[in-house]
Amino acid sequence: MKFFKSIVLIGLVLICGGVKADNLPSKTRVNSSIDLVSRHLWRGFNSGTAPTIEPTLEFQTGKFTAGAWGAYSFDESYQEIDLYLQYNTPLFQFSLYDFYCPAPDFSNSKFFDFDSNESVHLFDVSAKYKGCAKFPISIMTSVLFYGEMDRDENNDQRYSTYFEFGYSNFIGGKKFSWALGLTPFKGMYDDKMNVVNVNMTMYDKIKFSDQFSLPVRGGLTLNPVTEKLFLTFAVTL
């Protein structure tokens, strides 16, 4: 099995061998954006009961990116602040996340509380093969390795794992992305191996003038476990 995985990995690297390292920035850059989203979804699951505003602030230098991302629902039913550190190569991305999900009124949600049963931190480590123009298929694996929200009834860490396969193409001049997410065993996502996220997203722009346009995207997401279907819309400011 290890030999087969090695052959697959080597094949993917050879297929995308034309990707150059100079695609990555050598100087420090600061990136910021704000998304207005009709509903916050994460790996096929819905959070909150209203549209959200989702700001991002990140610093990128060479192969490293450090950032913060947030989600705040308009009706104050949900909020989340994620801190992350990423290491990028032209073909791969390795990430460490702290998902901090405080209560809307911040009750029992102290940021520096990492050990008690009331801690609302959840740590995630992930690795992603990003694909390339010759092979536009991405493969991501994520493991939740610390946090009260991922413990079982015996208070043991479940190490909930998520795999996602992505593909992108153009249809009618519009960019589409497709994703299939699954969990391989019992954990936070389901009590057995199952597909939890089937997604299609279309990307476009609303053009106001020759000099100004806003990126938008529309998504159709199905979670076969919860049997819920979502049609979402987002605009980036």
CSV table of C-alpha atoms in Angstrom, one decimal:
chain,number,residue,atom,x,y,z
A,1,MET,CA,0.0,0.0,0.0
A,2,LYS,CA,2.8,2.4,0.9
A,3,PHE,CA,4.5,1.6,-2.4
A,4,PHE,CA,1.3,2.3,-4.3
A,5,LYS,CA,0.8,5.7,-2.6
A,6,SER,CA,4.4,6.6,-3.4
A,7,ILE,CA,3.9,5.8,-7.1
A,8,VAL,CA,0.7,7.9,-7.2
A,9,LEU,CA,2.5,10.8,-5.5
A,10,ILE,CA,5.4,10.6,-7.9
A,11,GLY,CA,3.1,10.5,-10.9
A,12,LEU,CA,1.2,13.6,-9.8
A,13,VAL,CA,4.4,15.5,-9.4
A,14,LEU,CA,5.7,14.4,-12.8
A,15,ILE,CA,2.4,15.4,-14.5
A,16,CYS,CA,2.7,18.9,-13.0
A,17,GLY,CA,6.4,19.1,-13.4
A,18,GLY,CA,6.1,22.4,-15.3
A,19,VAL,CA,4.9,24.4,-12.3
A,20,LYS,CA,7.6,26.8,-11.3
A,21,ALA,CA,8.6,27.8,-7.8
A,22,ASP,CA,8.7,31.5,-8.8
A,23,ASN,CA,4.9,31.5,-8.8
A,24,LEU,CA,5.2,32.1,-5.1
A,25,PRO,CA,5.8,35.6,-3.8
A,26,SER,CA,9.3,36.4,-2.5
A,27,LYS,CA,8.3,39.6,-0.7
A,28,THR,CA,5.9,40.0,2.2
A,29,ARG,CA,2.3,40.8,1.1
A,30,VAL,CA,-0.7,41.7,3.1
A,31,ASN,CA,-4.0,40.5,1.8
A,32,SER,CA,-7.5,41.4,3.1
A,33,SER,CA,-11.0,40.8,1.9
A,34,ILE,CA,-14.6,40.7,3.1
A,35,ASP,CA,-17.2,38.1,1.8
A,36,LEU,CA,-20.9,38.5,2.3
A,37,VAL,CA,-22.4,35.0,2.3
A,38,SER,CA,-26.0,33.9,2.3
A,39,ARG,CA,-25.3,31.0,4.6
A,40,HIS,CA,-22.1,29.7,6.3
A,41,LEU,CA,-21.3,26.1,5.3
A,42,TRP,CA,-18.3,24.0,6.4
A,43,ARG,CA,-17.7,20.6,4.9
A,44,GLY,CA,-21.3,20.1,4.2
A,45,PHE,CA,-22.6,21.4,7.5
A,46,ASN,CA,-24.6,24.5,8.2
A,47,SER,CA,-23.7,27.0,11.0
A,48,GLY,CA,-26.0,29.7,12.2
A,49,THR,CA,-29.5,30.8,10.9
A,50,ALA,CA,-28.7,33.9,8.9
A,51,PRO,CA,-26.3,35.3,6.2
A,52,THR,CA,-22.8,36.0,7.5
A,53,ILE,CA,-20.1,38.6,6.9
A,54,GLU,CA,-16.7,36.8,6.6
A,55,PRO,CA,-13.5,39.0,6.8
A,56,THR,CA,-10.0,37.7,6.1
A,57,LEU,CA,-6.6,39.2,6.9
A,58,GLU,CA,-3.4,37.4,6.1
A,59,PHE,CA,0.3,38.0,5.7
A,60,GLN,CA,2.2,36.1,3.0
A,61,THR,CA,6.0,35.9,2.6
A,62,GLY,CA,7.7,33.3,0.5
A,63,LYS,CA,6.2,29.9,1.2
A,64,PHE,CA,4.5,30.9,4.4
A,65,THR,CA,1.1,32.4,5.1
A,66,ALA,CA,-0.3,33.4,8.5
A,67,GLY,CA,-3.8,34.7,8.7
A,68,ALA,CA,-7.1,35.1,10.5
A,69,TRP,CA,-10.6,34.4,9.1
A,70,GLY,CA,-13.9,35.2,10.8
A,71,ALA,CA,-17.7,34.5,10.3
A,72,TYR,CA,-20.4,36.6,12.0
A,73,SER,CA,-24.0,36.0,11.3
A,74,PHE,CA,-26.4,38.9,10.9
A,75,ASP,CA,-28.8,37.6,13.6
A,76,GLU,CA,-25.9,36.9,16.0
A,77,SER,CA,-26.7,33.2,16.0
A,78,TYR,CA,-23.1,32.2,15.1
A,79,GLN,CA,-19.6,33.5,15.2
A,80,GLU,CA,-16.2,31.9,14.5
A,81,ILE,CA,-12.6,33.2,14.3
A,82,ASP,CA,-10.0,30.9,12.8
A,83,LEU,CA,-6.2,31.5,13.1
A,84,TYR,CA,-4.0,29.6,10.6
A,85,LEU,CA,-0.5,29.0,9.4
A,86,GLN,CA,0.2,27.6,6.0
A,87,TYR,CA,3.3,26.3,4.1
A,88,ASN,CA,2.9,26.4,0.3
A,89,THR,CA,4.8,24.9,-2.5
A,90,PRO,CA,3.7,25.1,-6.2
A,91,LEU,CA,1.9,21.8,-5.8
A,92,PHE,CA,1.2,21.3,-2.1
A,93,GLN,CA,-0.2,23.1,0.9
A,94,PHE,CA,0.2,22.2,4.5
A,95,SER,CA,-2.0,24.0,7.1
A,96,LEU,CA,-2.5,24.2,10.8
A,97,TYR,CA,-5.8,25.7,12.0
A,98,ASP,CA,-7.2,26.8,15.4
A,99,PHE,CA,-11.0,26.9,15.0
A,100,TYR,CA,-12.3,29.2,17.7
A,101,CYS,CA,-16.1,29.2,17.9
A,102,PRO,CA,-17.3,31.3,20.9
A,103,ALA,CA,-20.9,31.6,21.9
A,104,PRO,CA,-22.6,34.6,20.5
A,105,ASP,CA,-22.4,36.3,23.9
A,106,PHE,CA,-18.9,34.9,24.6
A,107,SER,CA,-20.3,33.0,27.6
A,108,ASN,CA,-17.9,30.1,28.6
A,109,SER,CA,-15.8,31.0,25.6
A,110,LYS,CA,-12.5,32.3,27.0
A,111,PHE,CA,-9.9,32.4,24.3
A,112,PHE,CA,-7.0,31.2,26.6
A,113,ASP,CA,-9.1,28.2,27.8
A,114,PHE,CA,-7.7,25.2,26.0
A,115,ASP,CA,-8.1,22.4,28.6
A,116,SER,CA,-11.5,22.6,30.3
A,117,ASN,CA,-14.7,20.9,29.2
A,118,GLU,CA,-15.9,24.4,28.2
A,119,SER,CA,-13.1,25.2,25.7
A,120,VAL,CA,-14.3,26.1,22.3
A,121,HIS,CA,-11.0,25.6,20.4
A,122,LEU,CA,-10.6,22.9,17.8
A,123,PHE,CA,-7.3,22.2,16.2
A,124,ASP,CA,-6.9,20.9,12.7
A,125,VAL,CA,-4.0,19.9,10.5
A,126,SER,CA,-4.4,19.3,6.8
A,127,ALA,CA,-2.4,18.5,3.7
A,128,LYS,CA,-3.5,19.3,0.2
A,129,TYR,CA,-2.3,18.5,-3.3
A,130,LYS,CA,-3.4,21.5,-5.3
A,131,GLY,CA,-3.3,20.2,-8.8
A,132,CYS,CA,-2.2,22.1,-11.9
A,133,ALA,CA,-3.5,23.1,-15.4
A,134,LYS,CA,-2.5,19.6,-16.8
A,135,PHE,CA,-4.2,17.8,-13.9
A,136,PRO,CA,-6.9,20.1,-12.3
A,137,ILE,CA,-7.7,17.7,-9.5
A,138,SER,CA,-7.0,18.5,-5.8
A,139,ILE,CA,-6.8,16.1,-3.0
A,140,MET,CA,-7.1,17.3,0.7
A,141,THR,CA,-7.0,15.4,3.9
A,142,SER,CA,-7.7,16.9,7.3
A,143,VAL,CA,-7.4,15.6,10.9
A,144,LEU,CA,-8.9,17.2,14.0
A,145,PHE,CA,-6.4,16.4,16.7
A,146,TYR,CA,-7.3,18.5,19.7
A,147,GLY,CA,-10.5,20.0,21.1
A,148,GLU,CA,-13.5,19.2,23.4
A,149,MET,CA,-15.9,19.3,20.5
A,150,ASP,CA,-14.2,16.3,18.9
A,151,ARG,CA,-14.2,14.0,22.0
A,152,ASP,CA,-16.5,11.0,22.5
A,153,GLU,CA,-18.6,10.1,25.5
A,154,ASN,CA,-15.4,8.7,27.2
A,155,ASN,CA,-13.6,12.0,26.7
A,156,ASP,CA,-11.2,10.4,24.2
A,157,GLN,CA,-10.1,12.3,21.2
A,158,ARG,CA,-11.8,10.9,18.1
A,159,TYR,CA,-9.3,12.4,15.5
A,160,SER,CA,-12.2,13.0,13.1
A,161,THR,CA,-10.8,12.8,9.5
A,162,TYR,CA,-12.1,14.4,6.3
A,163,PHE,CA,-11.0,13.8,2.7
A,164,GLU,CA,-12.0,16.1,-0.1
A,165,PHE,CA,-11.5,15.6,-3.8
A,166,GLY,CA,-11.8,18.7,-6.0
A,167,TYR,CA,-12.0,19.4,-9.7
A,168,SER,CA,-12.2,22.7,-11.6
A,169,ASN,CA,-13.2,23.4,-15.3
A,170,PHE,CA,-14.9,26.0,-17.4
A,171,ILE,CA,-18.4,25.7,-18.8
A,172,GLY,CA,-19.8,28.4,-21.0
A,173,GLY,CA,-16.9,30.7,-20.2
A,174,LYS,CA,-17.6,30.4,-16.4
A,175,LYS,CA,-15.3,28.8,-13.9
A,176,PHE,CA,-16.8,25.8,-12.0
A,177,SER,CA,-15.4,23.9,-9.1
A,178,TRP,CA,-16.6,20.5,-7.9
A,179,ALA,CA,-16.0,18.8,-4.5
A,180,LEU,CA,-16.7,15.5,-3.0
A,181,GLY,CA,-16.0,15.2,0.8
A,182,LEU,CA,-16.1,12.1,2.9
A,183,THR,CA,-15.1,10.8,6.3
A,184,PRO,CA,-13.4,7.4,6.5
A,185,PHE,CA,-14.6,6.4,10.0
A,186,LYS,CA,-16.8,7.3,12.9
A,187,GLY,CA,-16.2,10.8,14.2
A,188,MET,CA,-17.6,14.4,14.3
A,189,TYR,CA,-18.9,14.1,10.7
A,190,ASP,CA,-20.8,10.9,11.0
A,191,ASP,CA,-20.9,7.7,13.0
A,192,LYS,CA,-19.5,5.6,10.2
A,193,MET,CA,-17.6,6.0,6.9
A,194,ASN,CA,-19.8,8.2,4.7
A,195,VAL,CA,-19.9,11.0,2.1
A,196,VAL,CA,-20.8,14.3,3.9
A,197,ASN,CA,-20.3,17.0,1.2
A,198,VAL,CA,-21.1,17.2,-2.5
A,199,ASN,CA,-20.6,20.6,-3.8
A,200,MET,CA,-20.7,22.6,-7.1
A,201,THR,CA,-19.7,26.2,-7.2
A,202,MET,CA,-19.8,28.7,-10.1
A,203,TYR,CA,-17.6,31.8,-10.2
A,204,ASP,CA,-18.5,35.0,-11.9
A,205,LYS,CA,-18.3,38.8,-11.7
A,206,ILE,CA,-20.9,41.6,-11.5
A,207,LYS,CA,-19.6,44.3,-13.8
A,208,PHE,CA,-20.6,47.9,-12.8
A,209,SER,CA,-18.2,49.6,-15.2
A,210,ASP,CA,-15.0,49.0,-17.2
A,211,GLN,CA,-13.0,49.8,-14.1
A,212,PHE,CA,-15.1,48.2,-11.3
A,213,SER,CA,-16.6,44.7,-10.8
A,214,LEU,CA,-17.3,42.5,-7.9
A,215,PRO,CA,-16.4,38.8,-7.7
A,216,VAL,CA,-19.4,36.6,-6.9
A,217,ARG,CA,-20.0,32.9,-6.6
A,218,GLY,CA,-23.0,30.6,-6.3
A,219,GLY,CA,-22.9,27.1,-4.8
A,220,LEU,CA,-25.1,24.1,-4.6
A,221,THR,CA,-24.3,21.8,-1.6
A,222,LEU,CA,-25.7,18.5,-0.6
A,223,ASN,CA,-24.9,16.7,2.6
A,224,PRO,CA,-26.1,13.0,2.1
A,225,VAL,CA,-25.8,12.3,5.9
A,226,THR,CA,-28.2,15.1,7.0
A,227,GLU,CA,-30.1,15.0,3.8
A,228,LYS,CA,-29.9,18.8,3.5
A,229,LEU,CA,-29.5,20.7,0.3
A,230,PHE,CA,-28.2,24.3,0.3
A,231,LEU,CA,-28.2,26.9,-2.5
A,232,THR,CA,-25.8,29.7,-1.5
A,233,PHE,CA,-24.6,33.0,-2.9
A,234,ALA,CA,-21.5,35.1,-2.0
A,235,VAL,CA,-20.0,38.4,-3.0
A,236,THR,CA,-16.4,39.5,-2.3
A,237,LEU,CA,-15.7,43.1,-1.4
